PDB file of C-alpha atoms in Angstrom:
ATOM      1  CA  UNK A   1      75.720 119.329 132.011  1.00  0.00           C
ATOM      2  CA  UNK A   2      73.719 119.971 135.181  1.00  0.00           C
ATOM      3  CA  UNK A   3      72.709 117.168 137.510  1.00  0.00           C
ATOM      4  CA  UNK A   4      69.057 116.352 137.225  1.00  0.00           C
ATOM      5  CA  UNK A   5      67.151 114.965 140.194  1.00  0.00           C
ATOM      6  CA  UNK A   6      64.338 112.559 139.364  1.00  0.00           C
ATOM      7  CA  UNK A   7      61.391 111.481 141.441  1.00  0.00           C
ATOM      8  CA  UNK A   8      61.155 107.658 141.759  1.00  0.00           C
ATOM      9  CA  UNK A   9      58.209 107.608 139.325  1.00  0.00           C
ATOM     10  CA  UNK A  10      60.332 109.401 136.715  1.00  0.00           C
ATOM     11  CA  UNK A  11      63.258 107.065 137.316  1.00  0.00           C
ATOM     12  CA  UNK A  12      61.061 103.997 136.931  1.00  0.00           C
ATOM     13  CA  UNK A  13      59.722 105.306 133.612  1.00  0.00           C
ATOM     14  CA  UNK A  14      63.312 105.671 132.449  1.00  0.00           C
ATOM     15  CA  UNK A  15      64.331 102.289 133.890  1.00  0.00           C
ATOM     16  CA  UNK A  16      64.719 100.490 130.530  1.00  0.00           C
ATOM     17  CA  UNK A  17      67.097 103.222 129.384  1.00  0.00           C
ATOM     18  CA  UNK A  18      69.032 103.187 132.660  1.00  0.00           C
ATOM     19  CA  UNK A  19      69.224  99.413 132.870  1.00  0.00           C
ATOM     20  CA  UNK A  20      70.659  99.099 129.369  1.00  0.00           C
ATOM     21  CA  UNK A  21      73.093 102.011 129.623  1.00  0.00           C
ATOM     22  CA  UNK A  22      74.157 101.462 133.239  1.00  0.00           C
ATOM     23  CA  UNK A  23      74.041 104.018 136.026  1.00  0.00           C
ATOM     24  CA  UNK A  24      73.944 107.590 134.840  1.00  0.00           C
ATOM     25  CA  UNK A  25      75.720 110.422 136.607  1.00  0.00           C
ATOM     26  CA  UNK A  26      72.526 112.422 136.089  1.00  0.00           C
ATOM     27  CA  UNK A  27      70.565 110.131 138.417  1.00  0.00           C
ATOM     28  CA  UNK A  28      71.253 110.263 142.151  1.00  0.00           C
ATOM     29  CA  UNK A  29      72.966 107.229 143.648  1.00  0.00           C
ATOM     30  CA  UNK A  30      69.975 106.379 145.873  1.00  0.00           C
ATOM     31  CA  UNK A  31      67.665 106.061 142.869  1.00  0.00           C
ATOM     32  CA  UNK A  32      70.225 103.938 141.006  1.00  0.00           C
ATOM     33  CA  UNK A  33      70.404 101.587 144.002  1.00  0.00           C
ATOM     34  CA  UNK A  34      66.608 101.488 144.213  1.00  0.00           C
ATOM     35  CA  UNK A  35      66.361 100.608 140.516  1.00  0.00           C
ATOM     36  CA  UNK A  36      69.003  97.892 140.882  1.00  0.00           C
ATOM     37  CA  UNK A  37      67.025  96.385 143.769  1.00  0.00           C
ATOM     38  CA  UNK A  38      63.817  96.458 141.695  1.00  0.00           C
ATOM     39  CA  UNK A  39      65.507  94.747 138.750  1.00  0.00           C
ATOM     40  CA  UNK A  40      67.203  92.107 140.920  1.00  0.00           C
ATOM     41  CA  UNK A  41      63.922  91.381 142.750  1.00  0.00           C
ATOM     42  CA  UNK A  42      62.134  90.952 139.436  1.00  0.00           C
ATOM     43  CA  UNK A  43      64.879  88.700 138.049  1.00  0.00           C
ATOM     44  CA  UNK A  44      64.859  86.603 141.230  1.00  0.00           C
ATOM     45  CA  UNK A  45      61.113  86.029 140.828  1.00  0.00           C
ATOM     46  CA  UNK A  46      61.668  84.403 137.445  1.00  0.00           C
ATOM     47  CA  UNK A  47      62.101  80.671 137.465  1.00  0.00           C
ATOM     48  CA  UNK A  48      63.734  78.494 134.835  1.00  0.00           C
ATOM     49  CA  UNK A  49      61.439  76.168 132.893  1.00  0.00           C
ATOM     50  CA  UNK A  50      62.773  73.338 130.765  1.00  0.00           C
ATOM     51  CA  UNK A  51      60.761  72.439 127.712  1.00  0.00           C
ATOM     52  CA  UNK A  52      60.804  68.779 126.678  1.00  0.00           C
ATOM     53  CA  UNK A  53      62.850  67.567 123.734  1.00  0.00           C
ATOM     54  CA  UNK A  54      61.101  67.368 120.387  1.00  0.00           C
ATOM     55  CA  UNK A  55      63.394  64.481 119.490  1.00  0.00           C
ATOM     56  CA  UNK A  56      66.224  62.732 121.308  1.00  0.00           C
ATOM     57  CA  UNK A  57      69.092  64.466 119.476  1.00  0.00           C
ATOM     58  CA  UNK A  58      68.342  67.945 120.825  1.00  0.00           C
ATOM     59  CA  UNK A  59      69.113  69.472 124.195  1.00  0.00           C
ATOM     60  CA  UNK A  60      66.413  70.729 126.496  1.00  0.00           C
ATOM     61  CA  UNK A  61      65.652  74.415 126.023  1.00  0.00           C
ATOM     62  CA  UNK A  62      65.541  76.448 129.235  1.00  0.00           C
ATOM     63  CA  UNK A  63      63.563  79.674 129.296  1.00  0.00           C
ATOM     64  CA  UNK A  64      62.586  82.093 132.037  1.00  0.00           C
ATOM     65  CA  UNK A  65      58.934  82.539 132.898  1.00  0.00           C
ATOM     66  CA  UNK A  66      57.022  84.429 135.516  1.00  0.00           C
ATOM     67  CA  UNK A  67      56.235  82.581 138.730  1.00  0.00           C
ATOM     68  CA  UNK A  68      53.189  80.301 138.721  1.00  0.00           C
ATOM     69  CA  UNK A  69      51.680  78.341 141.558  1.00  0.00           C
ATOM     70  CA  UNK A  70      52.911  74.769 141.466  1.00  0.00           C
ATOM     71  CA  UNK A  71      50.297  72.078 140.904  1.00  0.00           C
ATOM     72  CA  UNK A  72      50.459  69.030 143.088  1.00  0.00           C
ATOM     73  CA  UNK A  73      50.369  65.655 141.308  1.00  0.00           C
ATOM     74  CA  UNK A  74      46.901  65.006 142.741  1.00  0.00           C
ATOM     75  CA  UNK A  75      45.495  68.234 141.266  1.00  0.00           C
ATOM     76  CA  UNK A  76      43.464  67.416 138.149  1.00  0.00           C
ATOM     77  CA  UNK A  77      44.904  69.317 135.205  1.00  0.00           C
ATOM     78  CA  UNK A  78      42.246  70.654 132.877  1.00  0.00           C
ATOM     79  CA  UNK A  79      42.828  72.304 129.515  1.00  0.00           C
ATOM     80  CA  UNK A  80      42.377  76.026 129.029  1.00  0.00           C
ATOM     81  CA  UNK A  81      39.763  76.381 126.291  1.00  0.00           C
ATOM     82  CA  UNK A  82      39.341  79.200 123.801  1.00  0.00           C
ATOM     83  CA  UNK A  83      36.282  81.384 124.427  1.00  0.00           C
ATOM     84  CA  UNK A  84      32.965  80.621 122.677  1.00  0.00           C
ATOM     85  CA  UNK A  85      33.476  76.880 122.216  1.00  0.00           C
ATOM     86  CA  UNK A  86      30.725  74.223 122.014  1.00  0.00           C
ATOM     87  CA  UNK A  87      29.433  72.784 125.277  1.00  0.00           C
ATOM     88  CA  UNK A  88      30.618  69.258 124.407  1.00  0.00           C
ATOM     89  CA  UNK A  89      34.282  70.313 123.937  1.00  0.00           C
ATOM     90  CA  UNK A  90      35.446  69.604 127.527  1.00  0.00           C
ATOM     91  CA  UNK A  91      33.999  66.074 127.384  1.00  0.00           C
ATOM     92  CA  UNK A  92      35.564  65.374 123.974  1.00  0.00           C
ATOM     93  CA  UNK A  93      38.945  66.751 125.054  1.00  0.00           C
ATOM     94  CA  UNK A  94      38.905  64.737 128.284  1.00  0.00           C
ATOM     95  CA  UNK A  95      37.970  61.592 126.379  1.00  0.00           C
ATOM     96  CA  UNK A  96      40.778  62.183 123.876  1.00  0.00           C
ATOM     97  CA  UNK A  97      43.340  62.721 126.643  1.00  0.00           C
ATOM     98  CA  UNK A  98      42.229  59.647 128.601  1.00  0.00           C
ATOM     99  CA  UNK A  99      41.749  57.141 125.785  1.00  0.00           C
ATOM    100  CA  UNK A 100      44.686  57.901 123.491  1.00  0.00           C
ATOM    101  CA  UNK A 101      48.326  58.983 123.644  1.00  0.00           C
ATOM    102  CA  UNK A 102      47.505  62.687 123.392  1.00  0.00           C
ATOM    103  CA  UNK A 103      48.885  64.716 126.298  1.00  0.00           C
ATOM    104  CA  UNK A 104      48.218  68.206 127.540  1.00  0.00           C
ATOM    105  CA  UNK A 105      51.204  70.553 127.320  1.00  0.00           C
ATOM    106  CA  UNK A 106      52.436  72.272 130.511  1.00  0.00           C
ATOM    107  CA  UNK A 107      50.811  75.529 129.350  1.00  0.00           C
ATOM    108  CA  UNK A 108      47.452  73.656 129.226  1.00  0.00           C
ATOM    109  CA  UNK A 109      46.497  75.386 125.944  1.00  0.00           C
ATOM    110  CA  UNK A 110      47.699  72.659 123.569  1.00  0.00           C
ATOM    111  CA  UNK A 111      47.702  68.903 123.077  1.00  0.00           C
ATOM    112  CA  UNK A 112      50.596  66.917 121.661  1.00  0.00           C
ATOM    113  CA  UNK A 113      51.344  63.395 120.495  1.00  0.00           C
ATOM    114  CA  UNK A 114      54.177  61.421 118.888  1.00  0.00           C
ATOM    115  CA  UNK A 115      53.306  58.929 116.134  1.00  0.00           C
ATOM    116  CA  UNK A 116      55.790  56.281 115.015  1.00  0.00           C
ATOM    117  CA  UNK A 117      55.582  54.509 111.653  1.00  0.00           C
ATOM    118  CA  UNK A 118      57.468  51.568 110.146  1.00  0.00           C
ATOM    119  CA  UNK A 119      59.238  53.728 107.560  1.00  0.00           C
ATOM    120  CA  UNK A 120      59.974  57.336 106.691  1.00  0.00           C
ATOM    121  CA  UNK A 121      57.745  56.972 103.620  1.00  0.00           C
ATOM    122  CA  UNK A 122      54.772  55.964 105.792  1.00  0.00           C
ATOM    123  CA  UNK A 123      55.408  58.926 108.127  1.00  0.00           C
ATOM    124  CA  UNK A 124      55.583  61.290 105.145  1.00  0.00           C
ATOM    125  CA  UNK A 125      52.335  59.895 103.685  1.00  0.00           C
ATOM    126  CA  UNK A 126      50.649  60.487 107.056  1.00  0.00           C
ATOM    127  CA  UNK A 127      51.900  64.091 107.112  1.00  0.00           C
ATOM    128  CA  UNK A 128      50.609  64.658 103.565  1.00  0.00           C
ATOM    129  CA  UNK A 129      47.137  63.412 104.493  1.00  0.00           C
ATOM    130  CA  UNK A 130      47.062  65.615 107.586  1.00  0.00           C
ATOM    131  CA  UNK A 131      48.340  68.592 105.555  1.00  0.00           C
ATOM    132  CA  UNK A 132      45.499  68.164 103.043  1.00  0.00           C
ATOM    133  CA  UNK A 133      42.926  68.193 105.857  1.00  0.00           C
ATOM    134  CA  UNK A 134      44.659  71.200 107.456  1.00  0.00           C
ATOM    135  CA  UNK A 135      44.213  73.103 104.222  1.00  0.00           C
ATOM    136  CA  UNK A 136      40.503  72.229 104.120  1.00  0.00           C
ATOM    137  CA  UNK A 137      39.970  73.127 107.789  1.00  0.00           C
ATOM    138  CA  UNK A 138      42.235  76.203 107.657  1.00  0.00           C
ATOM    139  CA  UNK A 139      43.921  75.065 110.869  1.00  0.00           C
ATOM    140  CA  UNK A 140      47.575  74.032 111.021  1.00  0.00           C
ATOM    141  CA  UNK A 141      49.684  72.257 113.656  1.00  0.00           C
ATOM    142  CA  UNK A 142      53.148  72.738 114.968  1.00  0.00           C
ATOM    143  CA  UNK A 143      54.903  69.532 114.000  1.00  0.00           C
ATOM    144  CA  UNK A 144      58.252  67.860 113.613  1.00  0.00           C
ATOM    145  CA  UNK A 145      59.390  64.827 111.625  1.00  0.00           C
ATOM    146  CA  UNK A 146      62.453  62.727 112.477  1.00  0.00           C
ATOM    147  CA  UNK A 147      62.706  59.752 110.122  1.00  0.00           C
ATOM    148  CA  UNK A 148      59.705  57.597 111.097  1.00  0.00           C
ATOM    149  CA  UNK A 149      58.464  59.752 113.998  1.00  0.00           C
ATOM    150  CA  UNK A 150      56.004  62.618 113.693  1.00  0.00           C
ATOM    151  CA  UNK A 151      55.363  64.903 116.669  1.00  0.00           C
ATOM    152  CA  UNK A 152      52.212  67.016 116.393  1.00  0.00           C
ATOM    153  CA  UNK A 153      50.963  69.827 118.619  1.00  0.00           C
ATOM    154  CA  UNK A 154      47.510  71.353 118.210  1.00  0.00           C
ATOM    155  CA  UNK A 155      46.503  74.702 119.713  1.00  0.00           C
ATOM    156  CA  UNK A 156      44.555  77.784 118.705  1.00  0.00           C
ATOM    157  CA  UNK A 157      46.418  81.088 118.756  1.00  0.00           C
ATOM    158  CA  UNK A 158      43.462  83.475 118.282  1.00  0.00           C
ATOM    159  CA  UNK A 159      41.566  83.261 120.552  1.00  0.00           C
ATOM    160  CA  UNK A 160      44.206  81.547 122.654  1.00  0.00           C
ATOM    161  CA  UNK A 161      43.434  78.116 124.087  1.00  0.00           C
ATOM    162  CA  UNK A 162      42.248  74.682 123.057  1.00  0.00           C
ATOM    163  CA  UNK A 163      39.398  74.801 120.535  1.00  0.00           C
ATOM    164  CA  UNK A 164      37.035  72.383 118.845  1.00  0.00           C
ATOM    165  CA  UNK A 165      39.243  72.502 115.728  1.00  0.00           C
ATOM    166  CA  UNK A 166      42.201  71.217 117.760  1.00  0.00           C
ATOM    167  CA  UNK A 167      40.223  68.271 119.106  1.00  0.00           C
ATOM    168  CA  UNK A 168      38.698  67.466 115.698  1.00  0.00           C
ATOM    169  CA  UNK A 169      42.117  67.543 114.035  1.00  0.00           C
ATOM    170  CA  UNK A 170      43.599  65.354 116.790  1.00  0.00           C
ATOM    171  CA  UNK A 171      40.799  62.816 116.227  1.00  0.00           C
ATOM    172  CA  UNK A 172      41.440  63.021 112.475  1.00  0.00           C
ATOM    173  CA  UNK A 173      45.165  62.378 113.048  1.00  0.00           C
ATOM    174  CA  UNK A 174      44.345  59.287 115.115  1.00  0.00           C
ATOM    175  CA  UNK A 175      42.122  57.883 112.338  1.00  0.00           C
ATOM    176  CA  UNK A 176      44.669  58.576 109.585  1.00  0.00           C
ATOM    177  CA  UNK A 177      47.556  57.175 111.649  1.00  0.00           C
ATOM    178  CA  UNK A 178      45.636  53.974 112.324  1.00  0.00           C
ATOM    179  CA  UNK A 179      44.833  53.579 108.615  1.00  0.00           C
ATOM    180  CA  UNK A 180      48.424  54.493 107.670  1.00  0.00           C
ATOM    181  CA  UNK A 181      50.030  51.833 109.808  1.00  0.00           C
ATOM    182  CA  UNK A 182      51.231  53.716 112.873  1.00  0.00           C
ATOM    183  CA  UNK A 183      53.017  51.375 115.260  1.00  0.00           C
ATOM    184  CA  UNK A 184      53.162  51.315 119.047  1.00  0.00           C
ATOM    185  CA  UNK A 185      56.272  51.167 121.181  1.00  0.00           C
ATOM    186  CA  UNK A 186      59.575  50.141 119.617  1.00  0.00           C
ATOM    187  CA  UNK A 187      58.131  48.371 116.544  1.00  0.00           C
ATOM    188  CA  UNK A 188      59.200  51.129 114.158  1.00  0.00           C
ATOM    189  CA  UNK A 189      62.838  51.312 113.094  1.00  0.00           C
ATOM    190  CA  UNK A 190      64.821  54.188 114.531  1.00  0.00           C
ATOM    191  CA  UNK A 191      67.086  56.250 112.319  1.00  0.00           C
ATOM    192  CA  UNK A 192      69.798  56.811 114.908  1.00  0.00           C
TER     193      UNK A 192
END
C-alpha cells in the first residue's frame, strides 16, 4: 500500500474517519497532529451544563454544549418565541412568568412548573384533565409524575420556541390545578 499525501482540506473532510480509527499510516504525521489539535481545541470549547433534577431521587444530568455568552443576573431574560405568533404573546408570557410559579427554562424556549397535590389520586385526576385538553388542542407537554407532584414543561418543537399554545395550555393548567386542589409549599404529603 502506497503512502498517500493529503492536503489539509482533504484531511479535514476525512476527520470523522480518522478520529474514530486513530492515526493512519497513510496520513502524514504533521496532518495527524494538526487534526488532533483541531479536535482538542473543539473539545476544550465545550462546557459542561447540568440540567436540574426532575424529582429529588435522580442525579443531575451533565451534558456538553457549545459555548454561549454568560448572562449576568441583572440581564432580563426573555423567552425565545416561535415565528408568526400573535402580538400579545410576549405580554401574556411575561405576565404568566411574573404572576405564577411558571419559570423559563435555561434554553429560553420552554416554560416549566411543578404542581403538588394532597394525594396521588388528585395528581392523576389533574393529569387526566390536562391530557383531555391536550388531545383537543393537539399540543402535548413533557411531564413527570412522582406520587403527588406533577412537573410540566411546555414548548413548541416546530417551529421551535415558545408559542401561544404553550401559554394557553399553561394558563389552562393553572385553572385546572386550582380547581383540583393543588397545594402550595409543603402541604402535600411526600412519598419518600
